[in-house]
C-alpha angles and dihedrals in degrees: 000000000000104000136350119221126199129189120187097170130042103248089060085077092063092042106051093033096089089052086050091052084055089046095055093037087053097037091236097163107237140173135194136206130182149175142248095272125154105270093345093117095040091054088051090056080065090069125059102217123189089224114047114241106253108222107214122163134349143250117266121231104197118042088258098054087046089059096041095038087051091041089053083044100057082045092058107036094052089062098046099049093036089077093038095050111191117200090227138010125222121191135147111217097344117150108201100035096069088042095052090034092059099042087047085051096236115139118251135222118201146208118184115152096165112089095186096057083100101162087044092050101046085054095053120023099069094049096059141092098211135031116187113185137167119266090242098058120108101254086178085062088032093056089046085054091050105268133138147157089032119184113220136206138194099244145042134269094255090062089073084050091047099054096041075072105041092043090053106238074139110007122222116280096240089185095052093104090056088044093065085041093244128164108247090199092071124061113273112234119190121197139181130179129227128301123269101219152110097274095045114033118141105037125132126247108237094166091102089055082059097052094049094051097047095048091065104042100050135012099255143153110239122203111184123185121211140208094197145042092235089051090052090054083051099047088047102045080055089050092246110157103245115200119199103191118004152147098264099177085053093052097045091052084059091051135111092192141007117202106186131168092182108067120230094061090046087053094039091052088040097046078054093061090246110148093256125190119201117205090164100162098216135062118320112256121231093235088058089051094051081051090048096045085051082052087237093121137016137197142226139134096206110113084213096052092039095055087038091057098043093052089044094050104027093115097029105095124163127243092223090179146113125229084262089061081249123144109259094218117071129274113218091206097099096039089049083053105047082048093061096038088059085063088042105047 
């Protein structure tokens, strides 16, 4: 076996599926494992891999479960890789890969582009052998977390998702606006609420203030996306569209504003030139910085600014892209490739 590959959140699928299309084209030998995850599994039935995707352990939900589940996962795993042996391993924010890679002794490749993960990143960074991040993240937070010799692009991560989209490894879903049943006569707003997870727990849900405000300010189609059965009776008492299992890339192509307080689907919207509005309740990650000083994103957690900037921007969306139709930020996916082939060859 040539490279393992894990995903332990759905967006990892997009990111990593260009880098699967060179492997197979260059019949690099890969396998992939992954966890329980939401839709994750659902997201990796999208793509038709060579080498079937393996399924071992599960997300945690408590801090806890988190500990044992991951605990059960580098068991398995270990087992698991140890017959395979890959002569290099690739992740981006997994937890386990980096920790049985190293243990195994295989080196590792990885991806993190979230400064403030602090407890994922002290697990992982200083076990790796490579450490690819986006130019806009915060290195100073990243070395007291253990990381070093970090190889930068010019780009973020959801530029990779983005492409393996535009460059048709999957092409775009141009149906997907009659499939939720939309009109495609009124603008198009796509919403998420915030991340359950370690680094931003606590944090109120002000999505359904939006809805309510700009329901009653323009005629719209509002799609929001949930985190939690109790958010998806609210979205839908307020006639949001609630989606359980979707393209969302197809549908945010489709979009005229994105409004997130999570942060992929924010940088994905906002790397498509869609006018994007940030109202992440944490810290401000460096990668969303590096958007908003492009002014392809802004923030704000106001209600009042949120639904004024939406109004004001709804048909403005950016041409983000070169005279090739390329996107003018960088994909990692090359430099991700030429990184494993120097372990291969």
């Amino acid at each position: 076996m040539d490279v393992w590959i894990d995903f332990t959140n759905a967006p990892h699928v997009h990111y990593f599926s260009q880098l699967i299309n060179k492997f197979e084209k260059e019949g690099i030998e890969y396998i992939i494992t992954l966890r329980d995850f939401k839709n994750l599994e659902n997201i990796v039935k999208l793509y038709d891999y060579t080498s079937k995707p393996i399924s071992i352990g599960k997300h945690g939900g408590t801090s806890e479960e988190k500990l044992i589940n991951s605990a059960k996962r580098i068991i398995d795993l270990t087992k698991l890789i140890k017959d395979n042996k890959p002569k290099v391993a690739i992740a981006k924010h997994s937890v386990e890969l980096p920790r049985v890679a190293y243990g195994l002794g295989i080196p590792s490749i990885f991806t993190v582009d979230n400064e403030y993960a602090e407890a994922q990143n002290r697990l992982t960074m200083p076990l790796v052998n490579n450490l690819i991040v986006p130019e806009g993240i915060n290195k100073t937070m990243l070395r007291k977390q253990g990381g070093r010799d970090f190889i930068s692009f010019k780009g973020t991560c959801e530029v990779a998702n983005i492409n393996s989209r535009l460059n048709e490894i999957i092409p775009i879903n141009k149906n997907i606006v009659n499939e939720l049943n939309l009109n495609p006569d009124i603008p198009i707003i796509i919403m998420r609420s915030c991340p359950n997870s370690s680094y931003c727990n606590g944090n109120g849900d002000i999505i359904p203030k939006i809805i309510e405000k700009l329901n009653k300010k323009i005629d719209c189609n509002i799609v929001a996306f949930s985190r939690t059965d109790a958010q998806k009776e609210t979205y839908k008492l307020l006639n949001a569209v609630v989606p359980h299992s979707i393209d969302a890339i197809s549908l945010i192509y489709h979009a005229n504003a994105m409004i997130g307080a999570g942060g992929t689907m924010n940088r994905e919207s906002a790397v498509m030139g869609i006018p994007t509005v940030s109202c992440y309740p944490q810290h401000i990650l460096g990668v969303d910085k590096y958007l908003m000083e492009k002014n392809l994103m802004v923030h704000t957690k106001s209600v009042n600014n949120i639904v004024k900037y939406v109004i004001d921007n709804i048909n403005n969306k950016n041409d983000n892209k070169n005279k090739n139709n390329k996107l003018k930020l960088e994909d990692p996916t090359n430099l991700m490739f030429e990184k494993v082939c120097e372990y291969l060859y």
